Short mmCIF file of C-alpha atoms in Angstrom, two decimals:
data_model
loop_
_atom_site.label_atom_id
_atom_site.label_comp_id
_atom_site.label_asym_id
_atom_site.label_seq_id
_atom_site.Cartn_x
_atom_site.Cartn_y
_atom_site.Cartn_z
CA UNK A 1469 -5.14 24.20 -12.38
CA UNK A 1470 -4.38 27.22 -10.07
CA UNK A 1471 -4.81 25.52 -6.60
CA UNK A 1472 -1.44 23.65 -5.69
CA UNK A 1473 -0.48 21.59 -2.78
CA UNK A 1474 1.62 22.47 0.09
CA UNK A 1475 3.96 20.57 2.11
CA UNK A 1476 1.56 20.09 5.21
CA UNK A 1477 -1.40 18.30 2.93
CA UNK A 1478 1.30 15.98 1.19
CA UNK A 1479 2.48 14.88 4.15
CA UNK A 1480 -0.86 13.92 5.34
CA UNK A 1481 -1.79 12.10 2.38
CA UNK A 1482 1.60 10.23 2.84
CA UNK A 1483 0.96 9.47 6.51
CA UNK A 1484 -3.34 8.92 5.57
CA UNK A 1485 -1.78 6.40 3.34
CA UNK A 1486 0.28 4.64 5.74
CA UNK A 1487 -1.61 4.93 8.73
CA UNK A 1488 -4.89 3.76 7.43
CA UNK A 1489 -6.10 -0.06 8.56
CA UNK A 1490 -3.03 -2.01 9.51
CA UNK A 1491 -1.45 0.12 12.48
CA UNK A 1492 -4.88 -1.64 14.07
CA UNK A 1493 -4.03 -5.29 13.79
CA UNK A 1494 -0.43 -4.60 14.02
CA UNK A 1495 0.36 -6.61 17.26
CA UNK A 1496 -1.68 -9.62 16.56
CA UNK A 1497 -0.79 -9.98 13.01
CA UNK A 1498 3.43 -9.24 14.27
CA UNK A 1499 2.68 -11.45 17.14
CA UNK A 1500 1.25 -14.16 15.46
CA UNK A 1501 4.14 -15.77 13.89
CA UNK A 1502 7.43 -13.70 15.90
CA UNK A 1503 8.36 -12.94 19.14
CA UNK A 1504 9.41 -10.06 20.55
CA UNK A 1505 13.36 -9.89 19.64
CA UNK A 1506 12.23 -11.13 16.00
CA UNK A 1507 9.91 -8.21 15.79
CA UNK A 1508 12.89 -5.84 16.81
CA UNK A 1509 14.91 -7.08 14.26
CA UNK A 1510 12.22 -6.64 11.60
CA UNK A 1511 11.93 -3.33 12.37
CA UNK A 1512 15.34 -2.55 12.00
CA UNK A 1513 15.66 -4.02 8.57
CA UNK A 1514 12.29 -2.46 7.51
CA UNK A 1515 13.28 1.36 8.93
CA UNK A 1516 16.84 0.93 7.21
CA UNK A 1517 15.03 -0.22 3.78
CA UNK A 1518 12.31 1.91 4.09
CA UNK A 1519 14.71 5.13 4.40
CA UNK A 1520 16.70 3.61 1.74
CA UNK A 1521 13.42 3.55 -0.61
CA UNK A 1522 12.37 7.02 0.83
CA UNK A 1523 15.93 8.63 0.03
CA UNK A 1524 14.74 6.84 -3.49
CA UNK A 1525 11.85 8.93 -4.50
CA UNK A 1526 13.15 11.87 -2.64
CA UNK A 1527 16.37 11.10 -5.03
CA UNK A 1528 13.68 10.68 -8.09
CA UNK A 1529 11.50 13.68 -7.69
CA UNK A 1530 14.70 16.28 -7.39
CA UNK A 1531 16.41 15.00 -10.08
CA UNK A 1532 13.96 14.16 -12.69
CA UNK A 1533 11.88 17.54 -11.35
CA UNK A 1534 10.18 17.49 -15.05
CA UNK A 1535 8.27 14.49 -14.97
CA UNK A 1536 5.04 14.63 -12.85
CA UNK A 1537 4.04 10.99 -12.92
CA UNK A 1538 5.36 9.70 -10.05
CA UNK A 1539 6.65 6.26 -9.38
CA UNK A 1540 5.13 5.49 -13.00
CA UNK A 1541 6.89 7.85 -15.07
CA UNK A 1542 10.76 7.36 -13.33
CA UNK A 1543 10.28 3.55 -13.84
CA UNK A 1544 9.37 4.70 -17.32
CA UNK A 1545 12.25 6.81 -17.73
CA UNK A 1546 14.90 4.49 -16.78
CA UNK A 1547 13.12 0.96 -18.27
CA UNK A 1548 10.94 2.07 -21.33
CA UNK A 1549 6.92 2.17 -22.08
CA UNK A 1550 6.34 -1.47 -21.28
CA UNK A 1551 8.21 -2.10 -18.14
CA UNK A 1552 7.19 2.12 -16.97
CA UNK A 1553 3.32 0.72 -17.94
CA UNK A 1554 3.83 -2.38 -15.61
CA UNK A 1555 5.40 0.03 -12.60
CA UNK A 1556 1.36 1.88 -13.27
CA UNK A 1557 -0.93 -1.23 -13.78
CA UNK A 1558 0.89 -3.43 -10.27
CA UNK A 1559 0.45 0.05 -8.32
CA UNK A 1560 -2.72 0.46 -9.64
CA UNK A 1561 -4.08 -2.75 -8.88
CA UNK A 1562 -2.26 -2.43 -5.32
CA UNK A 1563 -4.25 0.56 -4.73
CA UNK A 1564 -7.91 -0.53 -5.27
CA UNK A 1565 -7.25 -4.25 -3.74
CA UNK A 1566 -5.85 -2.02 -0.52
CA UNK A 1567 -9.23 0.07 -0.48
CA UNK A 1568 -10.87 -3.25 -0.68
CA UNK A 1569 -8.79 -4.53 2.42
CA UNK A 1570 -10.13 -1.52 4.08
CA UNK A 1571 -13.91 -2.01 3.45
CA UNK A 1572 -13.27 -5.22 4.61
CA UNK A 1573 -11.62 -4.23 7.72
CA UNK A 1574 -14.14 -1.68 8.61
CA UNK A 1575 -17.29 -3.76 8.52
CA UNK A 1576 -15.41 -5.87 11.02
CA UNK A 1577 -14.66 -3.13 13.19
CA UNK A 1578 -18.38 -2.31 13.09
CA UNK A 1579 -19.21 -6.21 13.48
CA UNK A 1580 -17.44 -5.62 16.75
CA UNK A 1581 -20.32 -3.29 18.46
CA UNK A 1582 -23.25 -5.69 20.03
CA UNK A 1583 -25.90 -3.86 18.19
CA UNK A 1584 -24.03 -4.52 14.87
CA UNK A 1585 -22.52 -7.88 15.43
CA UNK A 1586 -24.03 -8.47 11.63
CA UNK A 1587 -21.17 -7.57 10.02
CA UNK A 1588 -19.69 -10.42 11.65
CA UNK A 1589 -15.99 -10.52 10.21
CA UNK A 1590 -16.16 -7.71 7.81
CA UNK A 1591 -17.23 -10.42 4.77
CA UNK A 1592 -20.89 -10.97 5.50
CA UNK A 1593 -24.15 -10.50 2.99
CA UNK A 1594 -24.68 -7.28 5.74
CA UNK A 1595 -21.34 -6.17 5.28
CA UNK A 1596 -21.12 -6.51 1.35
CA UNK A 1597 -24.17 -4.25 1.16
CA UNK A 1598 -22.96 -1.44 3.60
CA UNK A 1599 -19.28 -1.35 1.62
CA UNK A 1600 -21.02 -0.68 -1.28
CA UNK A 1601 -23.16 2.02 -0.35
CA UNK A 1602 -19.65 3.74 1.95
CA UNK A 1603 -17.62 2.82 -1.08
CA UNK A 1604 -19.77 4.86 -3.74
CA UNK A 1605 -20.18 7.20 -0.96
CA UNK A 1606 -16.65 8.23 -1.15
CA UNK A 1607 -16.42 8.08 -5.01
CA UNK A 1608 -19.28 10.47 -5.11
CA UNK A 1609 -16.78 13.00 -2.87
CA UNK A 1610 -13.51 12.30 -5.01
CA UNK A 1611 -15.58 12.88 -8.16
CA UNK A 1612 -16.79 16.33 -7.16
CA UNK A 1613 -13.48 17.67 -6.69
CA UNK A 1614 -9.84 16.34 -5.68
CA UNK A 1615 -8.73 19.62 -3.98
CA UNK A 1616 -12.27 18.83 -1.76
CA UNK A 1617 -11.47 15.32 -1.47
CA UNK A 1618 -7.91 16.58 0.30
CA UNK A 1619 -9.60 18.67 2.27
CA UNK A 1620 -11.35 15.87 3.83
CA UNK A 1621 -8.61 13.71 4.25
CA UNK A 1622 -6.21 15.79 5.95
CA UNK A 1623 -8.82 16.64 8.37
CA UNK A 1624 -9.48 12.68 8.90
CA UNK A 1625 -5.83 11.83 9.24
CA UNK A 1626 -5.39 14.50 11.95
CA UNK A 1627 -8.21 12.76 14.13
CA UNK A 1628 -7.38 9.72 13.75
CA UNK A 1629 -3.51 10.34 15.13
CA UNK A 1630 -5.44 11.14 18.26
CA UNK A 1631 -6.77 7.51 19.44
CA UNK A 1632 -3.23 6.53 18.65
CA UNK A 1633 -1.26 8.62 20.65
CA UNK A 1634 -3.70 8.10 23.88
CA UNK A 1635 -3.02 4.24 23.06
CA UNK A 1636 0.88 4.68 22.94
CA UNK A 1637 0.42 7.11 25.91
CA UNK A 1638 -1.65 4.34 27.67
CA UNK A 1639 0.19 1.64 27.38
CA UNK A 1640 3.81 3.28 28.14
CA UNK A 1641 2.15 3.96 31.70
CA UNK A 1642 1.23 -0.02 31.79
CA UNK A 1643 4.53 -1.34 30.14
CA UNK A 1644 5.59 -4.29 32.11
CA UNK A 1645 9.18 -5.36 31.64
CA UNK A 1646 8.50 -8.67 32.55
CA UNK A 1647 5.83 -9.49 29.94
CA UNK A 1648 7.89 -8.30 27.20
CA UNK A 1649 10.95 -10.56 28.13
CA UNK A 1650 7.87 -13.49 27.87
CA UNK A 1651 8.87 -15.90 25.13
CA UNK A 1652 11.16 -12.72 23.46
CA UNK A 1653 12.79 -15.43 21.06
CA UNK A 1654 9.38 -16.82 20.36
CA UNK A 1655 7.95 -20.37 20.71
CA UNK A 1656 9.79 -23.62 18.69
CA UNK A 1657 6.32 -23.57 17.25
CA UNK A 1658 7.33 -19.95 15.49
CA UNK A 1659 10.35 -21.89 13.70
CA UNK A 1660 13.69 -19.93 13.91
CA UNK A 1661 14.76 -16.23 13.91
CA UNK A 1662 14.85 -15.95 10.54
CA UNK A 1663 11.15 -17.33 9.78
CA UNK A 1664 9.71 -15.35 12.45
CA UNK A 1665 11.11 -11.85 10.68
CA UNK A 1666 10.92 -12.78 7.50
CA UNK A 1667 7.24 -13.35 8.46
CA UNK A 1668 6.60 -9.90 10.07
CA UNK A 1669 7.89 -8.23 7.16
CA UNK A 1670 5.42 -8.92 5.19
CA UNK A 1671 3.39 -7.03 7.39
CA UNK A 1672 5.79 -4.39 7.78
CA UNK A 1673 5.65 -4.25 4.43
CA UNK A 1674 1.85 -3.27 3.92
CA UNK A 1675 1.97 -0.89 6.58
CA UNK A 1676 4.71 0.79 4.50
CA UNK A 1677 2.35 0.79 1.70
CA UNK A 1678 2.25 4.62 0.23
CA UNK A 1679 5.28 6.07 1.39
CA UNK A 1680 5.94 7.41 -2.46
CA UNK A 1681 1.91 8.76 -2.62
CA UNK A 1682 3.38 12.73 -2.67
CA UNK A 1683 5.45 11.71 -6.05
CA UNK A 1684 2.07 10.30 -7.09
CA UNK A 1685 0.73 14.05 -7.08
CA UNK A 1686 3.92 16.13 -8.28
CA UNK A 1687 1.98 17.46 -11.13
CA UNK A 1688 -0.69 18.95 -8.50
CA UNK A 1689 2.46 20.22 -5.90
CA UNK A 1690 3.60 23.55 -5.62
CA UNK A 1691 7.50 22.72 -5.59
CA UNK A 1692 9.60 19.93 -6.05
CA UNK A 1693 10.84 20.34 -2.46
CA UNK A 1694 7.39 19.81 -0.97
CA UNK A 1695 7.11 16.60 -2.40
CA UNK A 1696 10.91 15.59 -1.09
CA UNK A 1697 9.99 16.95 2.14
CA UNK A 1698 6.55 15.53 2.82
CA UNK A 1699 8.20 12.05 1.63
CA UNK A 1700 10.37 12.16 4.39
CA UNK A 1701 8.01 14.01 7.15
CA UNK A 1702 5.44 11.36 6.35
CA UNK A 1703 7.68 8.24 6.44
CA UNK A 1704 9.02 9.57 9.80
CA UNK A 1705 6.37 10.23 12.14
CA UNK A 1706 4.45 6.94 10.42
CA UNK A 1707 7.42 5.27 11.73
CA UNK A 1708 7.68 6.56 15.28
CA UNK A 1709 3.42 5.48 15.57
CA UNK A 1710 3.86 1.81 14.04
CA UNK A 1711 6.76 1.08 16.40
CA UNK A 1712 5.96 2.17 19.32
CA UNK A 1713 2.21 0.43 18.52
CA UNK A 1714 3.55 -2.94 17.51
CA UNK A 1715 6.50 -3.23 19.79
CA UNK A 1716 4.96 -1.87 23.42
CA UNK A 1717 1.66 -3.91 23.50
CA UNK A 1718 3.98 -7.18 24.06
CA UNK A 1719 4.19 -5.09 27.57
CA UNK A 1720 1.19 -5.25 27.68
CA UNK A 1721 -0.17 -8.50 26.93
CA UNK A 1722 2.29 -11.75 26.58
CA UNK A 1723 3.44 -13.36 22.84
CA UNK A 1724 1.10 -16.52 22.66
CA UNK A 1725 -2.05 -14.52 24.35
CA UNK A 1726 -1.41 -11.48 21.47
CA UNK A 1727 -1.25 -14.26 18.60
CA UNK A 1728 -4.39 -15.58 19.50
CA UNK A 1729 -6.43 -12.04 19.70
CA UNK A 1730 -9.07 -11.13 17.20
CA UNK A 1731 -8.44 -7.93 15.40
CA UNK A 1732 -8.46 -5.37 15.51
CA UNK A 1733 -6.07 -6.31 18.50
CA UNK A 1734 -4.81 -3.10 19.19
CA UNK A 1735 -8.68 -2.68 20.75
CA UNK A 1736 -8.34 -5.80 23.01
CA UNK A 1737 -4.47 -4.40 24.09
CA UNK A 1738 -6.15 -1.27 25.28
CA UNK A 1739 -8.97 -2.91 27.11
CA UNK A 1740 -6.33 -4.95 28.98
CA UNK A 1741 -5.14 -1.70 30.16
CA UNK A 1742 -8.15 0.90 30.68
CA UNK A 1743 -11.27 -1.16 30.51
CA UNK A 1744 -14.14 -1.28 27.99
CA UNK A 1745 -14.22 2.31 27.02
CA UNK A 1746 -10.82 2.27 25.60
CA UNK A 1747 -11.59 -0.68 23.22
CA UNK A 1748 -14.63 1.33 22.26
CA UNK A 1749 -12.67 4.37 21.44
CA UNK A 1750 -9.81 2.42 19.36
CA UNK A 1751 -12.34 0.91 17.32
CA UNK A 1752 -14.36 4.29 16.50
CA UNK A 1753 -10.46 5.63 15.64
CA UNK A 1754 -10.37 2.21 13.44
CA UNK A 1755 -13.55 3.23 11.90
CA UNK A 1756 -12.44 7.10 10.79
CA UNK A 1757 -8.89 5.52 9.98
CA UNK A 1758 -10.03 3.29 7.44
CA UNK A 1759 -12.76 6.09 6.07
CA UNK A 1760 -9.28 8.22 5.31
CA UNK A 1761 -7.48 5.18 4.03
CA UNK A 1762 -10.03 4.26 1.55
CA UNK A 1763 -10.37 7.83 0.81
CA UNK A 1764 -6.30 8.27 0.27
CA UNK A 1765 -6.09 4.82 -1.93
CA UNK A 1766 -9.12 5.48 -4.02
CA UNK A 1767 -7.61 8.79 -4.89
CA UNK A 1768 -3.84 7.41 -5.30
CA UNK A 1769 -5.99 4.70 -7.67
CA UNK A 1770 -7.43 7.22 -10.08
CA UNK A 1771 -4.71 9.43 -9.91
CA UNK A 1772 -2.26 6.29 -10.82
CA UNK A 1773 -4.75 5.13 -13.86
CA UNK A 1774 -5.21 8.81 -15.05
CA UNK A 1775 -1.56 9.65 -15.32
CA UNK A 1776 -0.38 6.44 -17.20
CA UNK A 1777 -3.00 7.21 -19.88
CA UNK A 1778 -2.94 11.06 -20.07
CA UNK A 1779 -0.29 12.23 -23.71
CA UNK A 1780 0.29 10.76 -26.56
CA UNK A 1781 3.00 8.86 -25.58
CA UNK A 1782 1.51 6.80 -22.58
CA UNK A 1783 0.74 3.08 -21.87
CA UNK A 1784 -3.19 2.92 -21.29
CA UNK A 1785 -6.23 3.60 -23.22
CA UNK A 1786 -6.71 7.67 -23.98
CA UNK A 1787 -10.09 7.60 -22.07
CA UNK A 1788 -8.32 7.06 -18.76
CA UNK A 1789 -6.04 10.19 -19.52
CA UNK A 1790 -8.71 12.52 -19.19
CA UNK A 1791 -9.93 14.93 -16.41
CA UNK A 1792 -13.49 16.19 -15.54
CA UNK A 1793 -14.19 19.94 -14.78
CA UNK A 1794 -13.54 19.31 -10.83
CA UNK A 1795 -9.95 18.15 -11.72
CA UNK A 1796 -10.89 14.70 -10.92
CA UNK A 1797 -10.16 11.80 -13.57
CA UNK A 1798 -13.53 10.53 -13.53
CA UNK A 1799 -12.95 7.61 -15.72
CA UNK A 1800 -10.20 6.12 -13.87
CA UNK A 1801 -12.49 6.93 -10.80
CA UNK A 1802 -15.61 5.10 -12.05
CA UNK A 1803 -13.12 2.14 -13.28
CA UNK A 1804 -11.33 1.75 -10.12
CA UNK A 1805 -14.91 1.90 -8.16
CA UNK A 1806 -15.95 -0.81 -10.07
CA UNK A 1807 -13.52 -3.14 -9.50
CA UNK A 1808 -13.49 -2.44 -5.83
CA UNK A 1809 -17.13 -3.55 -6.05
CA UNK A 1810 -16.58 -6.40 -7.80
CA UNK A 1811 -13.36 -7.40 -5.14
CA UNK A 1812 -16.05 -6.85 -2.35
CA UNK A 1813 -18.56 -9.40 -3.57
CA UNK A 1814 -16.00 -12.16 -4.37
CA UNK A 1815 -14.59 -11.54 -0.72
CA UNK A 1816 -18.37 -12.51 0.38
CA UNK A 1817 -18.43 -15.99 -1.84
CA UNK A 1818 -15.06 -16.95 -1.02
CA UNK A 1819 -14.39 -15.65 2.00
CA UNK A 1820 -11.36 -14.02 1.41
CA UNK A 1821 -10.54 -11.68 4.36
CA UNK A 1822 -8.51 -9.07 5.40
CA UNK A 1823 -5.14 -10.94 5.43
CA UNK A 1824 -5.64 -12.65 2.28
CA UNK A 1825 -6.52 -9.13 0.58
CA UNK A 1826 -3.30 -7.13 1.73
CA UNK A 1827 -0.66 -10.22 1.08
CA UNK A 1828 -1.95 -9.78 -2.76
CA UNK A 1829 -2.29 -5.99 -2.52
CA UNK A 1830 1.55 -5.87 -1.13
CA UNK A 1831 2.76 -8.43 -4.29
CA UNK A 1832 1.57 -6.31 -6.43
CA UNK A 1833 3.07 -3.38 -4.98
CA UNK A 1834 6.62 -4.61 -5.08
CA UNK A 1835 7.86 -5.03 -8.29
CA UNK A 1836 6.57 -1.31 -8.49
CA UNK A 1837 9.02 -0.48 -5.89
CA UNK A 1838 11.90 -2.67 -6.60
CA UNK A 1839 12.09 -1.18 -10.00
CA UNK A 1840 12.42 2.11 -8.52
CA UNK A 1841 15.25 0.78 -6.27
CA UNK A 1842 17.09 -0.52 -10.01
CA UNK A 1843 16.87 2.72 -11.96
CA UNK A 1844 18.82 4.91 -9.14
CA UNK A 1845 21.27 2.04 -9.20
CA UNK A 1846 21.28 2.02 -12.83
CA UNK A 1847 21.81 6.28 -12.48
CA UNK A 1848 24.28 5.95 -10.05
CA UNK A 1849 26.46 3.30 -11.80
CA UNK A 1850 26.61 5.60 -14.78
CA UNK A 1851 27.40 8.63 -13.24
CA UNK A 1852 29.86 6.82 -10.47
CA UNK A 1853 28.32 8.34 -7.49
CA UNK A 1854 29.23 6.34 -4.34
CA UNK A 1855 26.24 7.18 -2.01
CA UNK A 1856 23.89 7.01 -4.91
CA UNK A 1857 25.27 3.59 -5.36
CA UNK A 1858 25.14 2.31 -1.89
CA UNK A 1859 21.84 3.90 -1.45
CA UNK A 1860 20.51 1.92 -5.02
CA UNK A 1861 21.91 -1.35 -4.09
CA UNK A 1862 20.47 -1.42 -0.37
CA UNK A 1863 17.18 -0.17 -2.03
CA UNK A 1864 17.27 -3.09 -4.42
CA UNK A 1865 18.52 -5.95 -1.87
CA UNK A 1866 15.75 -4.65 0.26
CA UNK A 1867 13.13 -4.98 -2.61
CA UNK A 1868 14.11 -8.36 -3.54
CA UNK A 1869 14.39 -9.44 0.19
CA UNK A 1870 10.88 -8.05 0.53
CA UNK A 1871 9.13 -10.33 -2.86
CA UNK A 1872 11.32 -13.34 -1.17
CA UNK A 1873 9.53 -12.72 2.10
CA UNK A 1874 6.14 -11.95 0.41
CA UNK A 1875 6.57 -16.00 -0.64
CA UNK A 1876 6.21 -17.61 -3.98
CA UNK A 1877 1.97 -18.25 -4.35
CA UNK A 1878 1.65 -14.53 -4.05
CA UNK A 1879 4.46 -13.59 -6.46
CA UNK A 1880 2.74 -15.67 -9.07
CA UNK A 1881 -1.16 -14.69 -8.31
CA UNK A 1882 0.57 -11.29 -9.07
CA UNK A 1883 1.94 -12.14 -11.98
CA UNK A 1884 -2.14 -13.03 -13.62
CA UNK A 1885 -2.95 -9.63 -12.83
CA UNK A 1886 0.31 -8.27 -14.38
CA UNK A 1887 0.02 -10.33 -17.42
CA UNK A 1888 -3.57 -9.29 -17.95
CA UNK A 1889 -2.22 -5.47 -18.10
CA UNK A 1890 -0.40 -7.11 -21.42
CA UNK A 1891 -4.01 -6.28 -23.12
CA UNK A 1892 -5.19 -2.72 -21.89
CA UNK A 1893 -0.99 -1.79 -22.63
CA UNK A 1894 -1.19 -3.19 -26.86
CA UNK A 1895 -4.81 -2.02 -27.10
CA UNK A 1896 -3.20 1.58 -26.05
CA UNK A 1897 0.11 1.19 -28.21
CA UNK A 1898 -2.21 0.47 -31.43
CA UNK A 1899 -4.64 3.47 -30.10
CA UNK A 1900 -1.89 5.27 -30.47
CA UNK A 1901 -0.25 3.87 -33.85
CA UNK A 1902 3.20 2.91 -31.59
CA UNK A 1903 4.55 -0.33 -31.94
CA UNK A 1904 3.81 -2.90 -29.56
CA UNK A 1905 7.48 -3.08 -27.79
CA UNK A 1906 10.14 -0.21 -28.61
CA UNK A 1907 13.04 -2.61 -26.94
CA UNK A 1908 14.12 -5.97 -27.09
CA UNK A 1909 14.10 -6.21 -23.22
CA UNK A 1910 10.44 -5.48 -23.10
CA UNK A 1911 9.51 -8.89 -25.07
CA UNK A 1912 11.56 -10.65 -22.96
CA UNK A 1913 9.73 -9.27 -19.98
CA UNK A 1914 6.32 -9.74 -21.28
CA UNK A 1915 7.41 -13.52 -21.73
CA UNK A 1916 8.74 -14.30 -18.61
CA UNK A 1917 5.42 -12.37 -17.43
CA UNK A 1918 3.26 -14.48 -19.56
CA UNK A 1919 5.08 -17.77 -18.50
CA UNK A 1920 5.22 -16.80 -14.97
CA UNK A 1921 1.28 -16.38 -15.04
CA UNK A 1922 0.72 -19.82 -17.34
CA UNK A 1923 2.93 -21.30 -13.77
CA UNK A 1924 0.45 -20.15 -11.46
CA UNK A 1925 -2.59 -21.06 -13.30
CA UNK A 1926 -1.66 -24.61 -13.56
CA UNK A 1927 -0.39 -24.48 -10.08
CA UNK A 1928 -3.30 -23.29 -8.70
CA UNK A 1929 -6.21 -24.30 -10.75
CA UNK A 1930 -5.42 -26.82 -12.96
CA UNK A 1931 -2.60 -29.69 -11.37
CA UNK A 1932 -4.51 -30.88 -8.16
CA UNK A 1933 -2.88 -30.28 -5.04
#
């Protein structure tokens, strides 16, 4: 492949990924369940674990420079084929639920103009039909070239930062001091300090989602350092946005009165402040956000599939390894479109929306992460490295802080998706002529996998509730 990317279009695919559908309903969802000193204390936990998992993969793509797999392959390093293909399969799965979340989050944008009020919530017959057609839309431009594909999306993420910034301009002119300080330890119906944050981090959580997307494409970068770098450019202007979003519109409008908005709130904060038009604009910036986002997780998805089954020494089924003449790993492309599809249409008949949707996508995502967070503090126990160390064990405290916040029913839907992965991962080994497990660990975590998932199904579906 001769064309390489830079610094600038990593960084945008870092910040496309994190700045895609949730920087919209930001204040209601934070709102909803915390008041205003809650939410500042969320945020401070979430930027000091955040920088502690972006030091991580900055850490990861330095020092193991040679392998271009991202997350998946430095989980695989440090934890072997089974636990590495797990890192792959709960990102993967992350990915395409997200771009799911999105469709679903557009149509209700759209649902939000009078002459389209069909789309109603985002879940509707209408709105099953028209993310279809967008979805296979954008697989149609991913499979006719990545370096295209890009192209496109660092274009959208640029206009899409601009109905941001005139919100966050807006409503620092309109900050009132005295409708922050409203209810700023919350309501007693919010439950104490602690319940409030460790409900907004969830949501801090899945705003975070694809701050490690440049380690995804190392093997497409021009240098190490660009990938370190746009990490770290990416995480920190994402940061400065989501803040200043989620924290100043409690100027704006009080606690309670935020809670009970329908999102995408950050269209009715706006309103409050300039009138209609402004509401209108937000929600046309909504509408090319989530186009990006969907286009940034659909390619992360692919990408993720492709590079887990690509060698002869990887965790998935060969087919997925394999790249068309565009550079695009069609396969993985088609597969991931699929199951979008199919995601889309259950969404309709069970009317799972938009918060359902990203709670799963972000379970799935953190075992992925908290694994990442073990294998530098594996490294740096080995090699005695102090900052290493402290920078490991905050990483990991922060990942297992973040699947105790996340809440028990979500941790064990995860773990039915996870232990599905158990048959695409031995129909690869025996493709292959590899063993099933090369260590002792890795039966032990396909039990507890397998037992976990037994849990949930007779939690959930069998004992009545």
């Amino acid at each position: 492949m001769k064309k390489k990317l830079g610094i600038l279009p990593l960084t945008l695919l870092v910040m496309g990924s994190i700045v895609g559908s949730g920087i919209f309903s930001l204040p209601q969802n934070m709102a909803e369940g915390s008041g205003a000193g809650a939410i500042i204390i969320a945020w401070i936990i979430t930027l000091f674990g955040m920088l502690m998992l972006t030091r991580i993969f900055q850490y990861l793509s330095i020092r193991f420079y040679k392998i271009n797999d991202g997350l998946y392959g430095y989980v695989r390093a440090g934890f072997g084929d089974y636990i590495g293909f797990n890192a792959a399969w709960g990102y993967w799965i992350s990915a395409w639920m997200s771009c799911a979340s999105y469709l679903v989050i557009l149509f209700s944008a759209l649902g939000s103009f009078d002459c389209l009020s069909f789309f109603g919530d985002g879940t509707t017959f209408e709105s099953v039909i028209g993310g279809l057609i967008f979805l296979w839309l954008v697989h149609i431009i991913v499979l006719k070239g990545i370096y295209r594909a890009f192209l496109l999306n660092c274009l959208v993420t640029l206009a899409k930062i601009v109905p941001i910034g005139l919100f966050i301009v807006c409503i620092i002119l309109a900050f009132k001091v005295s409708t922050f300080k409203t209810d700023f330890w919350g309501t007693p119906q919010l439950g104490s300090i602690i319940d409030q944050v460790k409900h907004t981090m969830l949501y801090t959580v899945w705003v975070y989602l694809g701050i490690e997307s440049a380690t995804v494409y190392a093997a497409r970068a021009k240098n190490i350092l660009s990938i370190s770098r746009a990490t770290f450019f990416g995480f920190a202007i994402s940061s400065l946005l989501l803040i200043c979003v989620s924290v100043l519109s409690l100027g704006i409008v009080p606690q309670q009165e935020l809670a009970a908005m329908k999102n995408p709130s950050m269209a009715l904060v706006i309103e409050h402040v300039v009138g209609r038009w402004g509401a209108i604009l937000i929600n046309i910036g909504l509408i090319v956000s989530v186009s990006g986002g969907l286009l940034s997780w659909l390619m992360l998805a692919a990408e993720m599939l492709f590079l887990s089954g690509q060698g002869k020494q990887h965790t998935v089924p060969r087919c997925f390894g394999k790249l068309n003449k565009a550079s695009t790993p069609a396969n993985a492309l088609w597969l991931t479109s699929g199951l979008i599809s199919v995601l889309i249409i259950l969404a309709h008949f069970y009317q799972s929306g938009y918060n359902t949707l990203i709670q799963l996508s972000t379970s799935m995502v953190l075992i992925p992460y908290l694994l990442s967070a073990l294998f530098v503090l594996k490294l740096a126990i080995q090699r005695g490295k102090a900052y290493l160390i402290m920078i490991g064990a905050c990483g990991s405290i922060y990942g297992l802080w973040l699947i105790y916040a996340g809440g028990m029913s979500y941790l064990l839907l995860s773990m039915i998706l996870y232990s599905v992965g158990l048959i695409f991962y031995l129909y690869a080994r025996k493709q292959r002529s590899l063993s099933a497990f090369s260590y002792l660990h890795d039966k032990i975590y396909a039990v507890i996998i397998i037992g976990l998932a037994i849990m949930a199904v007779l939690y959930f579906y069998v004992i009545p509730q």
